[in-house]
CSV table of C-alpha atoms in Angstrom, one decimal:
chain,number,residue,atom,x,y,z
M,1,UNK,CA,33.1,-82.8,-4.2
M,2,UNK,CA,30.5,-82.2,-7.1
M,3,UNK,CA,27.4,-80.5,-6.5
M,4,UNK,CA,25.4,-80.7,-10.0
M,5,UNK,CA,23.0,-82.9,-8.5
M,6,UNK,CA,20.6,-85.9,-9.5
M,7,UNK,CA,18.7,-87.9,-7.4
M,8,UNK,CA,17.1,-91.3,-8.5
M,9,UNK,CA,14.5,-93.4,-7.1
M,10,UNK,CA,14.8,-97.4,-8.0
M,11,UNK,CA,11.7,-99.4,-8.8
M,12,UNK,CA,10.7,-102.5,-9.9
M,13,UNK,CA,6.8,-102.2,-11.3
M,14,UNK,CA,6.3,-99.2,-13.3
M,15,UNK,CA,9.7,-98.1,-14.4
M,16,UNK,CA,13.8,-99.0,-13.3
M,17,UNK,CA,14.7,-95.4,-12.6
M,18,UNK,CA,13.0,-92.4,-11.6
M,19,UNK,CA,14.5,-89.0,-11.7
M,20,UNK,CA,14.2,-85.7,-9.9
M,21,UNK,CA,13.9,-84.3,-13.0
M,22,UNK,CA,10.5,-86.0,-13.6
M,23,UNK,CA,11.7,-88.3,-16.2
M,24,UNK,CA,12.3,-92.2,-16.1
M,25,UNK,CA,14.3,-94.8,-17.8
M,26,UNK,CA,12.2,-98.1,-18.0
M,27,UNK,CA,13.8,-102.2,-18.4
M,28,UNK,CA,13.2,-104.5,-21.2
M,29,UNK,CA,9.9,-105.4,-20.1
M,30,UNK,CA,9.8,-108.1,-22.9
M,31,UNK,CA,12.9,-109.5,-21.8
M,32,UNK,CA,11.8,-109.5,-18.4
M,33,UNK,CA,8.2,-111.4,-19.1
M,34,UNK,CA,10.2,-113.9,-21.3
M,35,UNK,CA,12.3,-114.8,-17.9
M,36,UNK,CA,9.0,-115.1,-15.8
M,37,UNK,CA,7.1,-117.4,-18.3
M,38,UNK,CA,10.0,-119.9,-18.1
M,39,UNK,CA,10.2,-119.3,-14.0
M,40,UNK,CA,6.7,-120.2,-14.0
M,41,UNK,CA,7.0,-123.0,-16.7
M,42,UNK,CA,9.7,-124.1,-14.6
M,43,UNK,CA,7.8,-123.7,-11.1
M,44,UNK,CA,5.0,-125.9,-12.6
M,45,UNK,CA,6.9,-128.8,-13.9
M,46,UNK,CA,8.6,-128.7,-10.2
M,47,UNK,CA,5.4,-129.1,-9.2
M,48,UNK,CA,4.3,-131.9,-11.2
M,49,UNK,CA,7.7,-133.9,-9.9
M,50,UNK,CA,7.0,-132.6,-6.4
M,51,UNK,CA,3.4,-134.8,-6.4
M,52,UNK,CA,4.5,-137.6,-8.0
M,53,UNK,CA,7.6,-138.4,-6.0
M,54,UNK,CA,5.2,-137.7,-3.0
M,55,UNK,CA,5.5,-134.4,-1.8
M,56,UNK,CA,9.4,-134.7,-1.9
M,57,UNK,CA,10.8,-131.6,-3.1
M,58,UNK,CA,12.8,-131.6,-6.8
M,59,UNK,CA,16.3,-130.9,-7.6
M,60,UNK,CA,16.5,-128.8,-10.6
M,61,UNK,CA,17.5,-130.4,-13.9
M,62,UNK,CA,20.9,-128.8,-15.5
M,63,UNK,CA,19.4,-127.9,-18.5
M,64,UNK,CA,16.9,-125.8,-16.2
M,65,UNK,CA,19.6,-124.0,-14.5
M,66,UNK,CA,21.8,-123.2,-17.6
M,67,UNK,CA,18.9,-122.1,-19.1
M,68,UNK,CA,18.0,-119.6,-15.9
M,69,UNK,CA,21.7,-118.5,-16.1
M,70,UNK,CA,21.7,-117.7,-20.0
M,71,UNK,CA,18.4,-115.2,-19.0
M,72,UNK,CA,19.8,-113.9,-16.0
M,73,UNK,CA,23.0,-113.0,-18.1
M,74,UNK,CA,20.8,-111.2,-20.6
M,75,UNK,CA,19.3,-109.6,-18.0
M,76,UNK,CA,22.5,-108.0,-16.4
M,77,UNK,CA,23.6,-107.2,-19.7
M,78,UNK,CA,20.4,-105.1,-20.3
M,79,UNK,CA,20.9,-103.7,-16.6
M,80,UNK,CA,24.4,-102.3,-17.7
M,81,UNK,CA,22.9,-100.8,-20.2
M,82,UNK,CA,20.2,-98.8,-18.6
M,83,UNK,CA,23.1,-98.1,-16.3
M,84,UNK,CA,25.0,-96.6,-19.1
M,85,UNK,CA,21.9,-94.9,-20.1
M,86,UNK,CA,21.5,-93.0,-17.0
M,87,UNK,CA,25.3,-91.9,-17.0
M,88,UNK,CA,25.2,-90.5,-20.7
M,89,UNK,CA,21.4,-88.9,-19.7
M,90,UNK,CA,23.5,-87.0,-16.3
M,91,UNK,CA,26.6,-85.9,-18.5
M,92,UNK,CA,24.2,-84.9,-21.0
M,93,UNK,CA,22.6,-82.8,-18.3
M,94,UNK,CA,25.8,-81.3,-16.9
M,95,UNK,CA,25.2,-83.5,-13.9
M,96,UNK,CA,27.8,-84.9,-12.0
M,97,UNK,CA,26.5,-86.5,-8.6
M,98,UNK,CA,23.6,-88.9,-8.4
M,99,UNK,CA,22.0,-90.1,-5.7
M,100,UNK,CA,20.3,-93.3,-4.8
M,101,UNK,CA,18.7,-95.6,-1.8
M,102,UNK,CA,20.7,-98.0,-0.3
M,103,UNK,CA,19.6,-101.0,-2.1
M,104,UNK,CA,20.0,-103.2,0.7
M,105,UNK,CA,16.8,-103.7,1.2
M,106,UNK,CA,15.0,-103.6,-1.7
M,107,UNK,CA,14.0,-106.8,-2.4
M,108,UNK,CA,11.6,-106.5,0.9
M,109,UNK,CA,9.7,-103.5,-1.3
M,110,UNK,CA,6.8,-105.3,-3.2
M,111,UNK,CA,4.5,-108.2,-2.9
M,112,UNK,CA,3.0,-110.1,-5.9
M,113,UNK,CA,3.5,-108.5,-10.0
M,114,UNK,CA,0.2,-109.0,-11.8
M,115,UNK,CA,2.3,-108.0,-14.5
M,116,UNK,CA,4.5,-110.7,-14.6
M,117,UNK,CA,2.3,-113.9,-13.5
M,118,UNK,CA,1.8,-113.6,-10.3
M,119,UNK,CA,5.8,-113.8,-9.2
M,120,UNK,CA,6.5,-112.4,-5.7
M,121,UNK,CA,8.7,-109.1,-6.5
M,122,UNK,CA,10.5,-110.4,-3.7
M,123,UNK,CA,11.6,-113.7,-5.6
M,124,UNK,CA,11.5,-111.6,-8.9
M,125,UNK,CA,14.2,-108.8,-7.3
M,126,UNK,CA,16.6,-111.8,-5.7
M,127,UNK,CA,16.4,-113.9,-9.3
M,128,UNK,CA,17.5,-111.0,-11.3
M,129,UNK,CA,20.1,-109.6,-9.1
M,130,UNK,CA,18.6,-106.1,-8.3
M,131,UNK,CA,20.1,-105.5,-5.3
M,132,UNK,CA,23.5,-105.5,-7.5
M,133,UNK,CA,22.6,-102.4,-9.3
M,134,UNK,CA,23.9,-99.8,-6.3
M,135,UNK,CA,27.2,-101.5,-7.6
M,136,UNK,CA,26.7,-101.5,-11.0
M,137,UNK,CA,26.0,-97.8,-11.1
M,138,UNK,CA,29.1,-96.1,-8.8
M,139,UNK,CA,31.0,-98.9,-11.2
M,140,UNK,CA,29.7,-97.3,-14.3
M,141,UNK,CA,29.4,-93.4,-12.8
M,142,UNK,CA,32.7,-93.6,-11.6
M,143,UNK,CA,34.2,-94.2,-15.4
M,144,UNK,CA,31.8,-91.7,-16.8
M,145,UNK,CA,33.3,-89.4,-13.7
M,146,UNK,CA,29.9,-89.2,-11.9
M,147,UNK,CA,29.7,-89.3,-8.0
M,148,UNK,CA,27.5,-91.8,-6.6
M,149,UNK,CA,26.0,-91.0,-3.2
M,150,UNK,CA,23.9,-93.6,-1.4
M,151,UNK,CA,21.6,-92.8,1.2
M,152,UNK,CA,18.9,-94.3,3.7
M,153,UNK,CA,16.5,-95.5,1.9
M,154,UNK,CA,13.8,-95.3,5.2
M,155,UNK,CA,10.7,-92.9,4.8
M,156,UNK,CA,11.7,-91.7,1.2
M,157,UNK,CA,8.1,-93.2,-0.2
M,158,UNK,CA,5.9,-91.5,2.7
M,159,UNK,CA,7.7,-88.2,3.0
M,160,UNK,CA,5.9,-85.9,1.4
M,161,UNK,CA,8.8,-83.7,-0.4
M,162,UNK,CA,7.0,-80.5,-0.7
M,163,UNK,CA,5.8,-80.0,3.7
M,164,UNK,CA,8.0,-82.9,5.2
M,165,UNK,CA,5.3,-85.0,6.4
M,166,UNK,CA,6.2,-88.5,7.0
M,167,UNK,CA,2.8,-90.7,7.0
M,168,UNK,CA,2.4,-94.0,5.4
M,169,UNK,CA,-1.4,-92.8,4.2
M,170,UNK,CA,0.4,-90.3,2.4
M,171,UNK,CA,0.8,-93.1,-0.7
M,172,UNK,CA,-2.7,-93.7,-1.6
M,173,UNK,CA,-1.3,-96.6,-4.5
M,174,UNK,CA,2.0,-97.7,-5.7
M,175,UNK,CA,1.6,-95.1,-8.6
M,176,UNK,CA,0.0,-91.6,-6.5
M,177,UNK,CA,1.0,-89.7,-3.8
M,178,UNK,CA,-1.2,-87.3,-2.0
M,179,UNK,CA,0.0,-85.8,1.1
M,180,UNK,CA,-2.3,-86.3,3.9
M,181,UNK,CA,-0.9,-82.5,5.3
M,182,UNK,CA,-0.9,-80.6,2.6
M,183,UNK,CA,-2.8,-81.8,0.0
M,184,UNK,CA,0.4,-81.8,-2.6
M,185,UNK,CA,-0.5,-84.6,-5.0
M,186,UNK,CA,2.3,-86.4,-7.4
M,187,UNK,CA,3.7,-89.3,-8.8
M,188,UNK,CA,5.2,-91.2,-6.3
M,189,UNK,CA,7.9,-92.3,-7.5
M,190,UNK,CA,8.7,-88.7,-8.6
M,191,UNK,CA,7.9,-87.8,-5.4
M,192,UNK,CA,10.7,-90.1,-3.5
M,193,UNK,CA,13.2,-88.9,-5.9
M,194,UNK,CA,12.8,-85.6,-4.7
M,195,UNK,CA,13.0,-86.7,-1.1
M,196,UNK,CA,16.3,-88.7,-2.4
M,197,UNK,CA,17.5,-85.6,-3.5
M,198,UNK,CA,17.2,-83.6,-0.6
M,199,UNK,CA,19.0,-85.5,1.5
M,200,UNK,CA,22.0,-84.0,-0.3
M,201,UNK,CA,20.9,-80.3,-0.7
M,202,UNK,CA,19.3,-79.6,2.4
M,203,UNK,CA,21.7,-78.9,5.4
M,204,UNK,CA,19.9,-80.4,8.3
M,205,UNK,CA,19.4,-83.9,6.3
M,206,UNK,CA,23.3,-83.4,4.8
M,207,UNK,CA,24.5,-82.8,7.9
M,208,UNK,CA,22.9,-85.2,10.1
M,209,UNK,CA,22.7,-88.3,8.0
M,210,UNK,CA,25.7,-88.0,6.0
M,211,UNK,CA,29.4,-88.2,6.5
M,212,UNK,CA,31.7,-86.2,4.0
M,213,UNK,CA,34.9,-88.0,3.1
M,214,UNK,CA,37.7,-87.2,0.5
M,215,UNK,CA,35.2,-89.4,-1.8
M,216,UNK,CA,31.8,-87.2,-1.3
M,217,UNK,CA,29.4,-88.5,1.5
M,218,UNK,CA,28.6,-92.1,2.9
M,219,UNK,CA,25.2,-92.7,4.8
M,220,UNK,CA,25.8,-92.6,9.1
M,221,UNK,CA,24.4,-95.4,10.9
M,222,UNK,CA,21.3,-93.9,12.5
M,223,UNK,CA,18.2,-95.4,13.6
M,224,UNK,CA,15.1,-94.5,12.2
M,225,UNK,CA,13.8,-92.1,14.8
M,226,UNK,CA,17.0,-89.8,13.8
M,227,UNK,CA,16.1,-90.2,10.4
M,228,UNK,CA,12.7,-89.1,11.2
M,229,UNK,CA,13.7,-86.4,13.5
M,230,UNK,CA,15.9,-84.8,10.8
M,231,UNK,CA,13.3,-85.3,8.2
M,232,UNK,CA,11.0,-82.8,10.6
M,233,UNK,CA,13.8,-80.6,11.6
M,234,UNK,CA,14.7,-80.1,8.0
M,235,UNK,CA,11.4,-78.7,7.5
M,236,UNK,CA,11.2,-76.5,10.2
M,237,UNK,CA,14.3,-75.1,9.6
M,238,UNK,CA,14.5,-71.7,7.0
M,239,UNK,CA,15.2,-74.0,4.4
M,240,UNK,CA,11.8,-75.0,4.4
M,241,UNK,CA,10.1,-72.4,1.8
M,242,UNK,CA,13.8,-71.7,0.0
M,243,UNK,CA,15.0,-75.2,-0.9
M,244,UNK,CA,15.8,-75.2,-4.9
M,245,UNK,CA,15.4,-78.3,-6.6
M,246,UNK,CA,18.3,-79.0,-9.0
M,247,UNK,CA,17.5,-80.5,-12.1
């Protein structure tokens, strides 16, 4: 069981990871914006086949898919390399556990990216594969001898990290987080990293939504209102004032 402890949170608009340390590791945006300009190239001639064959919908041409592979390949590539990254950033550290969000789910996160032509971030996530990363990195940690810990991804962007309070008002944009209890005020994406975190180092979250096995800990399957719960117990508890954050 290691206990020099990381937690990350995973994006897909202003950075890749986000660390409880307050610092981030960003993709190859260029890269990324040369795969959207052919995704909407490719979306428009589609189009164009889809009117003039009267509304019937288009096949793909093989030269469009091999060339959607070759850029997904270059994506992943990149991706294992940010991977990497993060691993030689945690040994640097004298880390030896991260923790991340189940990644389940994280193609339901974000709507449309003015960033990168109007491309749903849903479409965007599921085309490049995100999901993919929570394997990519215990892969990669596990060779640099990191532990990987995954945990419930519910109510890590609306928890305020500092009082506990769980409120969806509490993220005022993607980028800021104010809470609507206590006023604290943050990036939010440093601000979920530090709610990733604690559901490691604080007992009540540890012990309630995590099982320990011979490997580290594994999330339980809990509803949401147990997640909650703990979330408010965990506050109430004497950890509340005393809880170190371990950078």
């Amino acid at each position: 069981e290691k206990f020099n402890i990381i937690g990350m949170d995973t994006n897909t608009k202003h950075n890749l990871f986000y660390f409880s340390d307050n610092t981030m590791i960003d993709y190859d945006r260029e890269l990324i914006k040369d795969f959207c300009d052919y995704i909407k190239k490719v979306d428009e001639q589609q189009y164009k086949k889809k009117i003039q064959n009267n509304n019937e919908n288009q096949n793909y041409s093989n030269k469009q898919l091999r060339n959607r592979k070759f850029l997904q390949k270059k994506i992943k590539g990149m991706l294992q390399v940010r991977c990497n990254k993060t691993m030689q950033k945690l040994k640097l550290m004298g880390k030896d556990h991260l923790i991340i969000e189940n990644l389940g789910k994280f193609a339901m996160c974000w709507s449309m990216s003015e960033e990168f032509h109007g491309i749903k971030y849903t479409r965007l996530i599921s085309l490049l594969n995100l999901a993919d990363l929570k394997n990519m990195l215990e892969s990669i940690g596990n060779k640099h001898g990191i532990q990987v810990t995954i945990i419930d991804p519910r109510y890590t962007s609306i928890t305020c990290s500092k009082c506990g309070n769980i409120d969806k008002k509490n993220r005022k944009s993607q980028e800021e987080f104010c809470c609507t209890e206590c006023g604290y005020e943050a990036n939010a994406d440093y601000n979920a990293s530090q709610n990733i975190l604690n559901r490691v180092i604080r007992d009540v979250l540890r012990s309630n939504l995590l099982v320990k096995t011979e490997y580290g800990y594994v999330s339980k399957k809990v509803n949401k209102q147990v997640v909650k719960d703990s979330i408010g117990k965990s506050y109430d508890s004497t950890l509340k004032d005393d809880c170190v954050n371990i950078f």
